Amino acid sequence: MTDDATERGRTAIATTAADLRPLDPVLLGDIAARQLSRGIPADLPFVLLDVAEDGLHLTVVDPTAESVIEQQVVPTVRPSVLDHLLADHLVRTGRVEQPATQVWTAELLDLASRGRKRLASSDGTFIMGREHVKFFRVAQRDLDEASAGQLAEVVRLSADAGASVPGGVTSLVLAPGHEAWPGFDSALAQSAAVPVLALDAATMPIDDAGRNRHDSGAEVPAAADAGSSTVATPIEPLVIAASALDTVPEITIEPENIVEPPLPEPPLPERLPSNPTPIVRPVYEPREWELEPVFTSPPVTRPRALRTSGARGSGTRMSGRRLLAGIIAVFAIVGIGTATAVAVTGDDGGSADRPMSLADSSSESADADPTYADPADFAEARQPAARYVAPPPPPPPTAESTTEAPSQQQPRPRPRPRPRQRTIPNPIPGLPPIVLPG
């Protein structure tokens, strides 16, 4: 399962020794801003690293001349090689089984590639194959251990490239392609001797011409001064357009007064009624349970002006009469109840004498009782107490009773068999199967 590139060796391919192609000034400006924020000089050479499909592009950049000094391509550091190394690590650690066929190997490499891409946004992920590979987990530590050799090679090549430049390099800058190698920036920062700056994909310039890489070779307007880091490129078409606008006479257009049409008036009736119906506001009407029974005829509005003070006085007198009648009725009921209670209980004198007579009779009967016991009771008490006699034992069973006993016993019901449970295998090894309800 080892890639062919790893078998050929770890030698970098030097594509150019002195490539003076200009770089994108937007990219250089973003790198310079990041270097200044870290306290790194922005006018000294640095190493630019980019992970591509054909390998690792190692470029030494001179920001003063905005050109490439040296560039190398390391074919042993590319995403496909990282997938092979990660798959070998999973097999070596026992996460997955050793593939036996080419289809099995291809499936494992595909899962390793998916795990490597997922590690760019998380520290670990779970992956499950379709046919041969079972459920397993991939963590960032697995990729770091699998790519330790490639990381050491990148550190060595970066140090050699910096040593070839007079004065050395100030930093290692990672292009957005480093995201194909999750954890590359943090691991390189711990191993490199110079600071490491990582660029995001959003900071790379992208235009219609496809100038989105530092080595695209697109022509850039030359600077006014070779020693200056700024580029002053006046745009001639805009100047010509501005001069042409000076010769055009100014034309002022006065706004027109917009007059809104008047709103149409509502049509008037041809003839007005001689006796218009007066508009009467609705007044409060009592509910059905507050008035006399409802009739089929429409309700008559009762204006408040018709209610006089005489009606109010009569209503007050009626309520006073009702209150007086109620008080009289209450007193009558209380009197009737008192008379009834007296008739039922009888005279108070007779009731008081009756308990006294009962007490006298009870005291006389108590005095008449004798104070000694009957001799017959003493004689009965001196007799010996009766002893308990056990009942006779039951007769022994006969042959007829023994034959009839089994027939009288009822057979016990058979226990119901337990229903069979439906289960499915658990995808996690070591756990019991999952029981389906019902």
CSV table of C-alpha atoms in Angstrom, one decimal:
chain,number,residue,atom,x,y,z
A,1,MET,CA,0.0,0.0,0.0
A,2,THR,CA,3.0,2.4,-0.4
A,3,ASP,CA,2.7,5.1,-3.0
A,4,ASP,CA,5.2,5.0,-6.0
A,5,ALA,CA,6.4,8.5,-5.1
A,6,THR,CA,7.6,7.3,-1.7
A,7,GLU,CA,9.6,4.5,-3.3
A,8,ARG,CA,11.5,6.8,-5.7
A,9,GLY,CA,13.0,8.7,-2.8
A,10,ARG,CA,12.6,12.0,-1.1
A,11,THR,CA,14.6,14.1,-3.5
A,12,ALA,CA,13.1,17.5,-4.4
A,13,ILE,CA,13.0,18.6,-8.1
A,14,ALA,CA,14.5,22.1,-8.6
A,15,THR,CA,12.5,23.6,-11.4
A,16,THR,CA,14.4,27.0,-11.6
A,17,ALA,CA,17.4,28.4,-9.9
A,18,ALA,CA,16.7,32.1,-10.6
A,19,ASP,CA,13.1,32.8,-11.7
A,20,LEU,CA,12.5,36.5,-11.9
A,21,ARG,CA,8.8,36.2,-12.7
A,22,PRO,CA,6.8,38.9,-10.8
A,23,LEU,CA,4.3,37.9,-8.1
A,24,ASP,CA,0.9,39.3,-7.5
A,25,PRO,CA,1.2,42.6,-5.6
A,26,VAL,CA,-2.1,41.9,-3.7
A,27,LEU,CA,-0.7,38.6,-2.4
A,28,LEU,CA,2.6,40.3,-1.4
A,29,GLY,CA,0.7,43.1,0.3
A,30,ASP,CA,-1.3,40.7,2.4
A,31,ILE,CA,1.8,38.8,3.3
A,32,ALA,CA,3.6,42.0,4.3
A,33,ALA,CA,0.7,43.1,6.5
A,34,ARG,CA,0.8,39.8,8.3
A,35,GLN,CA,4.5,40.0,8.7
A,36,LEU,CA,4.4,43.5,10.1
A,37,SER,CA,1.6,42.5,12.6
A,38,ARG,CA,4.0,39.8,13.9
A,39,GLY,CA,7.0,42.2,14.0
A,40,ILE,CA,8.7,40.6,11.0
A,41,PRO,CA,10.5,42.8,8.4
A,42,ALA,CA,8.4,42.9,5.2
A,43,ASP,CA,11.3,43.7,2.8
A,44,LEU,CA,13.4,40.6,3.4
A,45,PRO,CA,13.1,37.3,1.6
A,46,PHE,CA,10.8,34.5,2.8
A,47,VAL,CA,9.8,31.0,1.8
A,48,LEU,CA,6.4,30.4,0.3
A,49,LEU,CA,5.0,26.8,0.6
A,50,ASP,CA,2.0,25.5,-1.3
A,51,VAL,CA,0.5,21.9,-1.3
A,52,ALA,CA,-0.7,21.0,-4.8
A,53,GLU,CA,-1.8,17.8,-6.5
A,54,ASP,CA,1.7,17.4,-8.1
A,55,GLY,CA,3.6,18.0,-4.9
A,56,LEU,CA,4.8,20.6,-2.5
A,57,HIS,CA,5.8,23.9,-4.2
A,58,LEU,CA,8.7,25.5,-2.2
A,59,THR,CA,9.4,29.0,-3.4
A,60,VAL,CA,11.9,31.6,-2.2
A,61,VAL,CA,10.4,35.1,-2.7
A,62,ASP,CA,12.1,38.5,-2.8
A,63,PRO,CA,9.4,41.0,-1.7
A,64,THR,CA,11.6,44.0,-2.7
A,65,ALA,CA,11.9,42.9,-6.3
A,66,GLU,CA,8.5,41.2,-6.2
A,67,SER,CA,10.0,38.1,-7.9
A,68,VAL,CA,10.8,34.5,-7.3
A,69,ILE,CA,14.4,33.7,-6.5
A,70,GLU,CA,14.2,29.9,-6.3
A,71,GLN,CA,11.4,27.3,-6.6
A,72,GLN,CA,11.4,23.5,-5.9
A,73,VAL,CA,8.7,20.9,-6.2
A,74,VAL,CA,8.6,18.0,-3.7
A,75,PRO,CA,6.6,15.2,-5.3
A,76,THR,CA,6.5,13.0,-2.2
A,77,VAL,CA,4.4,15.6,-0.3
A,78,ARG,CA,1.0,15.7,-2.0
A,79,PRO,CA,-2.6,14.7,-0.9
A,80,SER,CA,-2.5,11.2,-2.5
A,81,VAL,CA,0.7,10.3,-0.7
A,82,LEU,CA,-0.9,11.5,2.6
A,83,ASP,CA,-3.8,9.2,1.9
A,84,HIS,CA,-1.5,6.2,1.5
A,85,LEU,CA,0.4,7.0,4.6
A,86,LEU,CA,-2.8,7.4,6.6
A,87,ALA,CA,-4.2,4.1,5.3
A,88,ASP,CA,-0.9,2.3,6.2
A,89,HIS,CA,-1.1,3.8,9.7
A,90,LEU,CA,-4.6,2.6,10.2
A,91,VAL,CA,-3.7,-0.9,9.2
A,92,ARG,CA,-0.5,-0.9,11.3
A,93,THR,CA,-2.4,0.3,14.4
A,94,GLY,CA,-5.2,-2.3,14.0
A,95,ARG,CA,-8.0,0.2,13.2
A,96,VAL,CA,-8.8,-1.6,9.9
A,97,GLU,CA,-7.9,-5.0,8.5
A,98,GLN,CA,-5.2,-5.6,5.9
A,99,PRO,CA,-6.7,-5.3,2.4
A,100,ALA,CA,-6.6,-8.5,0.4
A,101,THR,CA,-7.8,-7.3,-3.0
A,102,GLN,CA,-7.5,-4.2,-5.1
A,103,VAL,CA,-11.1,-3.3,-4.6
A,104,TRP,CA,-10.6,-3.5,-0.9
A,105,THR,CA,-7.5,-1.3,-1.2
A,106,ALA,CA,-9.3,1.3,-3.3
A,107,GLU,CA,-12.1,1.5,-0.8
A,108,LEU,CA,-9.7,2.0,2.1
A,109,LEU,CA,-7.8,4.7,0.2
A,110,ASP,CA,-11.1,6.5,-0.6
A,111,LEU,CA,-12.1,6.4,3.1
A,112,ALA,CA,-8.6,7.7,4.1
A,113,SER,CA,-9.0,10.6,1.7
A,114,ARG,CA,-12.5,11.4,3.1
A,115,GLY,CA,-11.1,11.3,6.7
A,116,ARG,CA,-8.2,13.6,5.7
A,117,LYS,CA,-10.6,16.2,4.3
A,118,ARG,CA,-12.9,16.0,7.3
A,119,LEU,CA,-9.9,16.6,9.7
A,120,ALA,CA,-9.6,20.1,8.2
A,121,SER,CA,-12.7,21.2,10.2
A,122,SER,CA,-12.6,18.8,13.2
A,123,ASP,CA,-10.2,17.0,15.4
A,124,GLY,CA,-11.7,13.5,14.8
A,125,THR,CA,-14.3,11.8,12.6
A,126,PHE,CA,-16.0,8.4,12.2
A,127,ILE,CA,-16.0,6.7,8.9
A,128,MET,CA,-17.7,3.5,7.7
A,129,GLY,CA,-17.1,1.6,4.5
A,130,ARG,CA,-19.6,0.0,2.2
A,131,GLU,CA,-18.4,-3.5,1.6
A,132,HIS,CA,-15.0,-4.4,3.1
A,133,VAL,CA,-14.0,-1.7,5.6
A,134,LYS,CA,-15.9,-1.6,8.9
A,135,PHE,CA,-16.7,1.3,11.2
A,136,PHE,CA,-13.6,3.1,12.4
A,137,ARG,CA,-12.4,6.5,13.8
A,138,VAL,CA,-9.7,8.8,12.4
A,139,ALA,CA,-8.2,11.6,14.6
A,140,GLN,CA,-5.7,14.4,13.9
A,141,ARG,CA,-3.1,12.5,15.9
A,142,ASP,CA,-3.3,9.7,13.4
A,143,LEU,CA,-2.5,12.0,10.5
A,144,ASP,CA,0.3,13.7,12.4
A,145,GLU,CA,2.0,10.3,13.2
A,146,ALA,CA,1.5,9.1,9.6
A,147,SER,CA,3.0,12.2,8.0
A,148,ALA,CA,5.9,12.7,10.5
A,149,GLY,CA,8.5,11.8,7.8
A,150,GLN,CA,7.1,14.2,5.2
A,151,LEU,CA,7.0,17.0,7.8
A,152,ALA,CA,10.7,16.4,8.6
A,153,GLU,CA,11.5,16.6,4.9
A,154,VAL,CA,9.7,19.9,4.5
A,155,VAL,CA,11.5,21.4,7.5
A,156,ARG,CA,14.9,20.2,6.0
A,157,LEU,CA,14.2,21.6,2.5
A,158,SER,CA,13.0,24.9,3.9
A,159,ALA,CA,16.1,25.3,6.0
A,160,ASP,CA,18.3,24.5,2.9
A,161,ALA,CA,16.4,27.0,0.8
A,162,GLY,CA,16.8,29.7,3.4
A,163,ALA,CA,20.5,29.0,3.8
A,164,SER,CA,21.0,29.6,0.0
A,165,VAL,CA,19.8,33.2,0.3
A,166,PRO,CA,22.3,35.8,1.6
A,167,GLY,CA,21.1,36.8,5.0
A,168,GLY,CA,18.6,33.9,5.3
A,169,VAL,CA,14.8,34.1,5.2
A,170,THR,CA,12.5,35.8,7.8
A,171,SER,CA,9.5,33.4,7.8
A,172,LEU,CA,7.7,30.5,6.2
A,173,VAL,CA,4.4,31.5,4.5
A,174,LEU,CA,1.8,28.8,3.8
A,175,ALA,CA,-0.4,29.4,0.8
A,176,PRO,CA,-4.1,28.4,1.0
A,177,GLY,CA,-3.2,25.0,-0.5
A,178,HIS,CA,-1.9,23.9,2.9
A,179,GLU,CA,-5.5,23.2,3.9
A,180,ALA,CA,-5.2,19.9,2.0
A,181,TRP,CA,-2.8,18.8,4.8
A,182,PRO,CA,-4.7,19.3,8.0
A,183,GLY,CA,-2.5,20.2,10.9
A,184,PHE,CA,0.4,21.1,8.7
A,185,ASP,CA,0.6,24.8,9.9
A,186,SER,CA,0.7,23.9,13.6
A,187,ALA,CA,3.1,21.0,13.2
A,188,LEU,CA,5.5,23.1,11.0
A,189,ALA,CA,5.3,26.0,13.6
A,190,GLN,CA,6.6,23.6,16.3
A,191,SER,CA,9.5,22.3,14.1
A,192,ALA,CA,10.7,25.2,12.1
A,193,ALA,CA,13.3,27.7,13.3
A,194,VAL,CA,11.5,30.8,11.8
A,195,PRO,CA,7.9,32.0,12.3
A,196,VAL,CA,5.2,30.4,10.2
A,197,LEU,CA,2.3,32.4,8.7
A,198,ALA,CA,-0.7,30.7,7.2
A,199,LEU,CA,-2.9,32.3,4.5
A,200,ASP,CA,-6.6,31.5,4.0
A,201,ALA,CA,-8.3,30.9,0.8
A,202,ALA,CA,-10.3,34.2,1.1
A,203,THR,CA,-7.1,36.2,1.0
A,204,MET,CA,-5.9,34.9,-2.3
A,205,PRO,CA,-6.7,37.2,-5.3
A,206,ILE,CA,-9.1,35.6,-7.9
A,207,ASP,CA,-10.0,37.4,-11.1
A,208,ASP,CA,-11.3,36.5,-14.6
A,209,ALA,CA,-7.8,35.8,-15.9
A,210,GLY,CA,-7.3,33.0,-13.3
A,211,ARG,CA,-4.4,34.7,-11.5
A,212,ASN,CA,-5.0,32.9,-8.2
A,213,ARG,CA,-1.5,31.3,-7.6
A,214,HIS,CA,1.8,32.9,-6.8
A,215,ASP,CA,3.5,31.1,-9.8
A,216,SER,CA,0.9,31.7,-12.5
A,217,GLY,CA,3.4,33.8,-14.5
A,218,ALA,CA,0.9,36.6,-15.4
A,219,GLU,CA,2.3,39.9,-16.5
A,220,VAL,CA,2.1,42.7,-13.9
A,221,PRO,CA,2.8,46.4,-14.7
A,222,ALA,CA,6.3,47.3,-13.7
A,223,ALA,CA,7.0,49.6,-10.8
A,224,ALA,CA,8.2,53.2,-11.2
A,225,ASP,CA,11.2,52.6,-8.9
A,226,ALA,CA,12.9,49.1,-8.7
A,227,GLY,CA,13.7,49.7,-5.0
A,228,SER,CA,10.2,50.7,-4.0
A,229,SER,CA,7.6,48.2,-2.8
A,230,THR,CA,4.7,50.2,-4.1
A,231,VAL,CA,3.4,50.1,-7.6
A,232,ALA,CA,2.1,53.3,-9.3
A,233,THR,CA,0.3,52.4,-12.5
A,234,PRO,CA,-1.8,55.3,-13.9
A,235,ILE,CA,-4.7,54.0,-15.9
A,236,GLU,CA,-4.7,55.9,-19.2
A,237,PRO,CA,-8.3,55.2,-20.3
A,238,LEU,CA,-9.7,56.9,-17.2
A,239,VAL,CA,-7.5,60.0,-17.8
A,240,ILE,CA,-8.7,60.2,-21.4
A,241,ALA,CA,-12.3,59.9,-20.2
A,242,ALA,CA,-11.8,62.6,-17.7
A,243,SER,CA,-10.3,65.0,-20.2
A,244,ALA,CA,-13.1,64.2,-22.6
A,245,LEU,CA,-15.7,65.1,-20.0
A,246,ASP,CA,-14.2,68.6,-19.6
A,247,THR,CA,-15.1,69.5,-23.2
A,248,VAL,CA,-18.7,68.5,-22.9
A,249,PRO,CA,-21.0,71.5,-22.1
A,250,GLU,CA,-23.0,71.2,-19.0
A,251,ILE,CA,-26.7,70.7,-19.6
A,252,THR,CA,-29.1,71.4,-16.7
A,253,ILE,CA,-32.5,69.8,-16.9
A,254,GLU,CA,-35.1,71.6,-14.8
A,255,PRO,CA,-37.5,69.2,-13.1
A,256,GLU,CA,-41.1,69.4,-14.3
A,257,ASN,CA,-43.8,70.5,-12.0
A,258,ILE,CA,-46.0,67.5,-11.5
A,259,VAL,CA,-49.6,68.5,-10.9
A,260,GLU,CA,-51.8,65.8,-9.4
A,261,PRO,CA,-55.3,65.6,-10.8
A,262,PRO,CA,-58.1,66.6,-8.3
A,263,LEU,CA,-60.0,63.8,-6.7
A,264,PRO,CA,-63.5,63.2,-8.2
A,265,GLU,CA,-66.3,64.4,-6.0
A,266,PRO,CA,-68.9,61.9,-4.9
A,267,PRO,CA,-72.2,62.0,-7.0
A,268,LEU,CA,-75.1,63.9,-5.4
A,269,PRO,CA,-78.6,62.4,-5.4
A,270,GLU,CA,-81.1,64.0,-7.8
A,271,ARG,CA,-83.8,64.5,-5.2
A,272,LEU,CA,-83.4,64.9,-1.5
A,273,PRO,CA,-86.2,63.5,0.8
A,274,SER,CA,-88.4,66.1,2.3
A,275,ASN,CA,-88.6,64.3,5.7
A,276,PRO,CA,-85.1,62.8,6.4
A,277,THR,CA,-85.0,60.0,8.9
A,278,PRO,CA,-83.2,61.2,12.1
A,279,ILE,CA,-80.1,59.3,13.1
A,280,VAL,CA,-80.6,57.9,16.6
A,281,ARG,CA,-77.6,56.6,18.5
A,282,PRO,CA,-78.1,53.2,20.0
A,283,VAL,CA,-78.6,53.2,23.8
A,284,TYR,CA,-78.0,50.5,26.3
A,285,GLU,CA,-80.7,47.8,26.3
A,286,PRO,CA,-81.1,45.3,29.2
A,287,ARG,CA,-80.7,41.6,28.6
A,288,GLU,CA,-83.5,39.2,28.2
A,289,TRP,CA,-83.3,37.9,31.8
A,290,GLU,CA,-83.6,41.5,33.1
A,291,LEU,CA,-86.9,42.3,31.3
A,292,GLU,CA,-90.3,40.7,30.9
A,293,PRO,CA,-90.6,37.8,28.4
A,294,VAL,CA,-89.5,38.6,24.8
A,295,PHE,CA,-92.2,39.1,22.3
A,296,THR,CA,-92.0,38.6,18.5
A,297,SER,CA,-92.5,42.4,17.9
A,298,PRO,CA,-89.4,44.5,17.5
A,299,PRO,CA,-88.0,46.1,20.7
A,300,VAL,CA,-89.1,49.7,21.4
A,301,THR,CA,-86.3,52.1,22.2
A,302,ARG,CA,-86.8,53.8,25.5
A,303,PRO,CA,-85.3,57.2,25.6
A,304,ARG,CA,-83.8,58.3,28.9
A,305,ALA,CA,-85.7,61.7,28.7
A,306,LEU,CA,-89.1,60.0,29.3
A,307,ARG,CA,-88.0,58.6,32.7
A,308,THR,CA,-89.3,61.1,35.4
A,309,SER,CA,-88.6,61.5,39.0
A,310,GLY,CA,-92.1,60.1,39.9
A,311,ALA,CA,-91.3,56.7,38.5
A,312,ARG,CA,-88.1,56.6,40.5
A,313,GLY,CA,-90.1,57.4,43.8
A,314,SER,CA,-92.6,54.7,43.1
A,315,GLY,CA,-89.8,52.2,42.6
A,316,THR,CA,-88.2,53.2,45.9
A,317,ARG,CA,-91.4,52.7,47.8
A,318,MET,CA,-92.0,49.3,46.2
A,319,SER,CA,-88.5,48.2,47.3
A,320,GLY,CA,-89.2,49.4,50.9
A,321,ARG,CA,-92.5,47.4,51.1
A,322,ARG,CA,-90.8,44.3,49.9
A,323,LEU,CA,-88.1,44.7,52.6
A,324,LEU,CA,-90.7,45.1,55.4
A,325,ALA,CA,-92.7,42.1,54.2
A,326,GLY,CA,-89.5,40.0,54.2
A,327,ILE,CA,-88.7,41.0,57.8
A,328,ILE,CA,-92.2,40.1,59.0
A,329,ALA,CA,-92.0,36.7,57.3
A,330,VAL,CA,-88.7,35.9,59.0
A,331,PHE,CA,-90.1,36.8,62.5
A,332,ALA,CA,-93.2,34.6,61.8
A,333,ILE,CA,-91.0,31.6,60.8
A,334,VAL,CA,-88.9,32.0,64.0
A,335,GLY,CA,-92.0,32.1,66.2
A,336,ILE,CA,-93.6,29.1,64.6
A,337,GLY,CA,-90.3,27.1,65.0
A,338,THR,CA,-90.1,28.0,68.7
A,339,ALA,CA,-93.7,27.0,69.4
A,340,THR,CA,-93.1,23.7,67.7
A,341,ALA,CA,-90.0,22.9,69.7
A,342,VAL,CA,-91.8,23.6,73.0
A,343,ALA,CA,-94.8,21.4,72.0
A,344,VAL,CA,-92.4,18.5,71.2
A,345,THR,CA,-90.3,18.6,74.3
A,346,GLY,CA,-93.2,19.2,76.8
A,347,ASP,CA,-93.3,21.1,80.2
A,348,ASP,CA,-90.0,22.0,81.8
A,349,GLY,CA,-91.2,21.0,85.4
A,350,GLY,CA,-92.1,17.5,84.4
A,351,SER,CA,-88.9,17.0,82.6
A,352,ALA,CA,-86.9,18.2,85.6
A,353,ASP,CA,-88.7,15.8,88.1
A,354,ARG,CA,-88.3,12.8,85.9
A,355,PRO,CA,-84.6,12.4,86.2
A,356,MET,CA,-84.8,12.8,90.0
A,357,SER,CA,-87.3,9.9,90.3
A,358,LEU,CA,-85.2,7.7,88.2
A,359,ALA,CA,-82.2,8.4,90.4
A,360,ASP,CA,-84.2,7.6,93.6
A,361,SER,CA,-85.4,4.3,92.2
A,362,SER,CA,-81.9,3.2,91.2
A,363,SER,CA,-80.5,4.0,94.7
A,364,GLU,CA,-83.3,2.0,96.4
A,365,SER,CA,-82.7,-1.1,94.2
A,366,ALA,CA,-79.0,-0.9,94.9
A,367,ASP,CA,-79.6,-0.9,98.7
A,368,ALA,CA,-81.9,-3.9,98.4
A,369,ASP,CA,-79.3,-6.1,96.7
A,370,PRO,CA,-77.5,-8.7,99.0
A,371,THR,CA,-73.8,-8.1,99.8
A,372,TYR,CA,-72.8,-11.9,99.9
A,373,ALA,CA,-72.4,-14.6,97.2
A,374,ASP,CA,-74.7,-17.6,96.6
A,375,PRO,CA,-73.3,-21.0,98.0
A,376,ALA,CA,-74.3,-22.7,94.8
A,377,ASP,CA,-71.8,-20.5,92.9
A,378,PHE,CA,-69.1,-21.4,95.4
A,379,ALA,CA,-69.8,-25.2,94.9
A,380,GLU,CA,-69.7,-24.9,91.1
A,381,ALA,CA,-66.4,-22.9,91.3
A,382,ARG,CA,-64.7,-25.7,93.4
A,383,GLN,CA,-65.4,-28.4,90.7
A,384,PRO,CA,-62.3,-29.4,88.6
A,385,ALA,CA,-62.0,-27.8,85.2
A,386,ALA,CA,-62.8,-29.9,82.1
A,387,ARG,CA,-59.9,-31.2,80.1
A,388,TYR,CA,-59.5,-30.9,76.4
A,389,VAL,CA,-59.9,-34.2,74.5
A,390,ALA,CA,-58.4,-34.4,71.0
A,391,PRO,CA,-60.7,-35.5,68.1
A,392,PRO,CA,-60.1,-39.0,66.6
A,393,PRO,CA,-57.8,-39.2,63.6
A,394,PRO,CA,-59.3,-39.4,60.1
A,395,PRO,CA,-59.8,-42.9,58.6
A,396,PRO,CA,-57.0,-44.2,56.4
A,397,PRO,CA,-57.5,-43.7,52.6
A,398,THR,CA,-59.0,-46.5,50.7
A,399,ALA,CA,-58.3,-47.7,47.2
A,400,GLU,CA,-61.3,-46.1,45.7
A,401,SER,CA,-60.4,-42.7,47.2
A,402,THR,CA,-56.8,-43.0,45.8
A,403,THR,CA,-58.1,-43.7,42.3
A,404,GLU,CA,-60.5,-40.8,42.4
A,405,ALA,CA,-58.0,-38.3,43.7
A,406,PRO,CA,-55.9,-38.0,40.5
A,407,SER,CA,-59.0,-37.6,38.4
A,408,GLN,CA,-60.2,-34.7,40.6
A,409,GLN,CA,-57.0,-32.8,40.1
A,410,GLN,CA,-57.2,-30.4,37.2
A,411,PRO,CA,-54.2,-30.1,34.7
A,412,ARG,CA,-52.1,-27.0,35.1
A,413,PRO,CA,-52.1,-24.6,32.2
A,414,ARG,CA,-49.0,-24.6,30.1
A,415,PRO,CA,-46.9,-21.4,30.2
A,416,ARG,CA,-47.1,-19.3,27.1
A,417,PRO,CA,-43.9,-19.2,25.1
A,418,ARG,CA,-42.1,-15.8,25.1
A,419,PRO,CA,-42.4,-13.9,21.9
A,420,ARG,CA,-39.3,-13.9,19.7
A,421,GLN,CA,-37.6,-10.5,19.7
A,422,ARG,CA,-36.6,-8.9,16.4
A,423,THR,CA,-33.0,-7.6,16.5
A,424,ILE,CA,-30.5,-6.0,14.1
A,425,PRO,CA,-26.8,-6.1,14.4
A,426,ASN,CA,-25.1,-3.2,16.1
A,427,PRO,CA,-22.7,-1.3,13.9
A,428,ILE,CA,-20.4,-0.5,16.9
A,429,PRO,CA,-18.2,-3.5,17.7
A,430,GLY,CA,-18.6,-5.0,21.2
A,431,LEU,CA,-22.1,-3.8,21.8
A,432,PRO,CA,-25.2,-6.1,21.9
A,433,PRO,CA,-27.7,-6.1,19.0
A,434,ILE,CA,-30.4,-3.5,18.8
A,435,VAL,CA,-33.9,-4.8,19.8
A,436,LEU,CA,-36.7,-3.5,17.5
A,437,PRO,CA,-40.0,-2.6,19.3
A,438,GLY,CA,-43.1,-4.6,18.7
